[in-house]
Amino acid sequence: MTRFNALKTPLIVLALALLILVPADLTGFGIPWGGLKRYGIYILSLWLVTSIAAMGVNLIVGYAGQETLAQAAFLGIGAFTSALLLKAGYPFFVVFLLAGALAFLVGIVLGFPALRVQKHYLAFVTLAFTVFMWLVIRNEDWLTGGVSGMDVKRPVILGVSTKPGLTFYYLILAMTAVLTFALRWILNSPWGRAFTALRENPIRAESLGIDVRTYILLAFAIGSAYGGFAGALYAPLVEFIDPAPFALGPSLLFMLMVVVGGAGSFAGPFIGAAVAVLLPEWLRFAEGLYLIIFSVIVMLMMALCPTGIVGLIERIFTPARRPHADDKGPVLKEAK
Amino acid sequence: MKFKGLLPFAVAVSLAVPALAQDIKIPNIIELSGGGATVGNNWKNGSSLAVEEINAAGGILGKKIALEFVDTASDPGKARAAIQRALDDKPMAIFGPIYSGSVNATLKLTAEAEVPQIIGGEAANITAQGSKYIFRTSFGQNVSMPKIANYIRDGVKAKSVAVVFVNNDFGKGGSTSIIKELEARGIKVAANISTEAGQADFAADVVKVKGANADAVFIYLNEEESARFLIEARKQNLDKPMLGETTLLGQKVIDLAKEAANGAKGHVGLTVDAPIPAVQAFGKKFEEKYKYKSDHNGMKGYFAPYMLKAAVEKAGKWDAKAIAAALHGLTITTDKTPGILIEGTWDDTGEIDRISFLAEIKNGKQVITETLPKLKK
Amino acid sequence: MADFLQLLIAGIATGAIYALAAIGFTLLWQTSQTINFAQGEFVMLPAFFALAAMKWGGAPFWLACLVAVAMSLLILGVAFKGLIVDPLIKHGAMPLVISTIGLSIFLKDGVKDAYSAEAQPFPAIFPDRLIEILGVKVSLAQIGVLIIAFGVIFVLQWFLGGTRIGRQMQATAQNPTVARILGVPVERMILYTFLINAALAAMASLLISPIYLAKFSSGETLGMAAFVAAIVGGFNQVRGAIAGGIIVGVLDNMAAVYVSTAYRQAVPLVLLVLIILFRPQGLLGRKEERAV
């Protein structure tokens, strides 16, 4: 673990620098790099937005040991909130915060009764919720545009239009950075550490006076809020929303990302989102077969490294401490 | 060991063959998975067939065409991303998508990039948005619904109609258009029943239709669901005229619903059973190659490359903007471009005008009862 | 009233199919504490085994049905357990759940690319004749489906409760550790569970495809309905899944007529949430007392 940990901070700085520089046209600074094309920027933006939502799922699945099948629904709540409020002329940051806040509140209302009962039941309730939200989005044309969807305009922030892809990308990058550090801060706070205790051993945590249920509920609500935040960026990114991305299938995909990336590890959601967003791009040569290849890769990955890609990387970095590295994945054991 | 899963994948990526440089690459951005997979695969087969023929005959202005298929997963967001990617390579034209929602999500992009987009979408509002780069391969609902409404008024002489539609962009758009047209003709809409794509059990919907007690039923569902509805309607003795548009009268419905399909009638825009030798010859060719009968989406896919061919030849050069300009106001005739099968005229919104048919299913066969002329001569 | 009966009977017939798929959910849940997200595809696939046997193997229909059942036992039973469940189960439920999501994509797109994206007509086991009972039109196919579904369920109940192997399977499901101490061949019992699930899926597939056509995507709706049925009825009881299936089938039809066609799917889900809140073990389920 230590060798990996020592590398962490420089790695994060490097990643951030790359994310800032790679999409930009650097020829003006004497560097022969023309930046990414419009589509490259779009995919990178989509990856970041997906990562935000996946971070939320990771908090719920990886840290709180619950299962959520509603992240796409929360993405939808955020997306339609931002689409409607941006259209009504509200400033972006207000819209962004409201989208997150609304998702948080819905998360509390949804999680409170579900968490009264046994394990797995949150998954069932969130499944019902996702389908219900999807029906509402499809059928309430007056609000959501129904199956025909609705156009979304990219916002103007402090007089700067975010219409160009690169400008909007930097907005997303900034929001991703803020949300990432916010989550890190939460997890490193005393509250967050209680959380880790909870993850390692819920029964002990309870005996230490941690109100397990409240913690899990808050984790669910915060995780859902991340879905809302992601949605608030997703709608203006795509500039068009309709019911498809907010159905049950995409919700399952969010769970898949987090587990494939490495549930309970901080980098997991970013890697998982990359698998879900970027991998199909690389598989384009296979045309119609890409979904089959994608699904086989997922199944193989689960069989070969059930702790996800991060688990695999950690295993490579710490061969001598393998048993300990395996201990790092208790989430999965707990999910049992 | 650990990289076992990734290794063949890396090898495969490096082996991916780029299209031959001298070919003109046309991105075909369609529904190959998800809810629209059936539709997309028909289009894919149809367009592949046409491109093979065109290439075998020497291509267009001496250049061969290479289709590149991109899946939208029936998701407008993904369709939009795919179109954006395609536009970065400055293509001469884009084929697809077929789902109207995906077309609506992408038509501004192609308009901005000034690249003609030949689509399969039928929603009324597509051509009403002022894009100079969008072209239909089949009637919009704004064209087909007035025709069927006229038929309901004059042919069926129904005073009230129950509408059954599938709740997606295709069905919802159709239901909205037909209700508007029916009401404009003083025909009462007794019920407007929404159903799900992939719905299996139509018992409840037929009960509702019976309860509405209308003179006729207008069914606007995809083929499989149309068949299931007809089977259930026969079971429950719903003996009202079953009316519909292209999808109700397709071969697929007949295959699936068997005798329950008998008696269904309505308006057909595109059908391989049209009493036109070229169309029937196409139907045969398609069936020989793909071992099943093409539906209207297969025909739509087949038209797209031929529309491109006629437009490029009229423009006299391979230039995206000129191709779009050439298609506006163009009448593609069957003697100059036999692959177009039925003469068609594209107006300056990209709407198509061509003959269409009134048909009925009799003894398990689609029979054309009347040929409706082009709107403008 | 005739309408009501019509809906009731159609709903029960559809619900019986859901029940067959839902039993599979509960069986796998009991033995592996996992949710099989590919369950709908398990019901979609066997019909295509039969179609493939007829199309490429030139087999007559009855033989094709046998092939479908055999292939299901082999692929959805043995191979599913050996290749996907066994390697993953020791790592907890989550990787396995994710793997079944992958599997569902794989099966769906595999069938689409290998066979066809088109819906396929499927030969009927029962003649498609209509008869009238109490003023309600019922097709023989529907009655056949009902008889077979209930027959299978009855036999299964008897097998689980009345035979030695059945009781050993139940013991394994309730507490594998204790069962092992008592000398139950736990591994074999778990394999039996998977085989039964595969057989039920094949049965459901052969029954439902003539009525609703065979299509690569038809597992989506089915899987969802079976899942809801399993929760409503009780995730840990076979008879709960049966009740759940029928309730969901009937409720869906009733909701479409008496509530709203647009929100018909929501009504069983509302029931699901109510059940979870007030009777989390399901209508007919028993409280889970197993320590995890």
Coordinates of C-alpha atoms in Angstrom, one line a residue, chain C residues 23 27 151-171 188-197 200 238:
Chain C
I23 CA -39.5 -19.0 -9.1
L27 CA -34.3 -20.4 -6.1
G151 CA -48.6 -28.5 -12.9
V152 CA -44.9 -27.6 -12.9
I153 CA -45.3 -25.5 -9.8
F154 CA -47.2 -28.3 -8.0
V155 CA -44.6 -30.9 -8.9
L156 CA -41.9 -28.6 -7.8
Q157 CA -43.6 -27.9 -4.4
W158 CA -44.0 -31.6 -3.9
F159 CA -40.4 -32.3 -4.9
L160 CA -39.0 -29.7 -2.5
G161 CA -41.2 -30.7 0.4
G162 CA -41.9 -34.4 -0.2
T163 CA -38.7 -35.9 -1.4
R164 CA -35.4 -36.4 0.3
I165 CA -33.4 -34.5 -2.3
G166 CA -36.0 -31.7 -2.1
R167 CA -35.6 -31.4 1.6
Q168 CA -31.9 -31.5 1.3
M169 CA -32.1 -28.6 -1.1
Q170 CA -34.2 -26.6 1.3
A171 CA -31.8 -27.3 4.1
R188 CA -24.8 -31.1 -5.7
M189 CA -27.9 -29.5 -4.2
I190 CA -26.8 -26.1 -5.4
L191 CA -26.3 -27.6 -8.9
Y192 CA -29.8 -29.0 -8.8
T193 CA -31.2 -25.6 -8.0
F194 CA -29.5 -24.2 -11.1
L195 CA -30.8 -27.0 -13.2
I196 CA -34.3 -26.5 -11.9
N197 CA -34.1 -22.8 -12.7
L200 CA -38.3 -23.6 -15.6
V238 CA -41.6 -20.8 -4.1

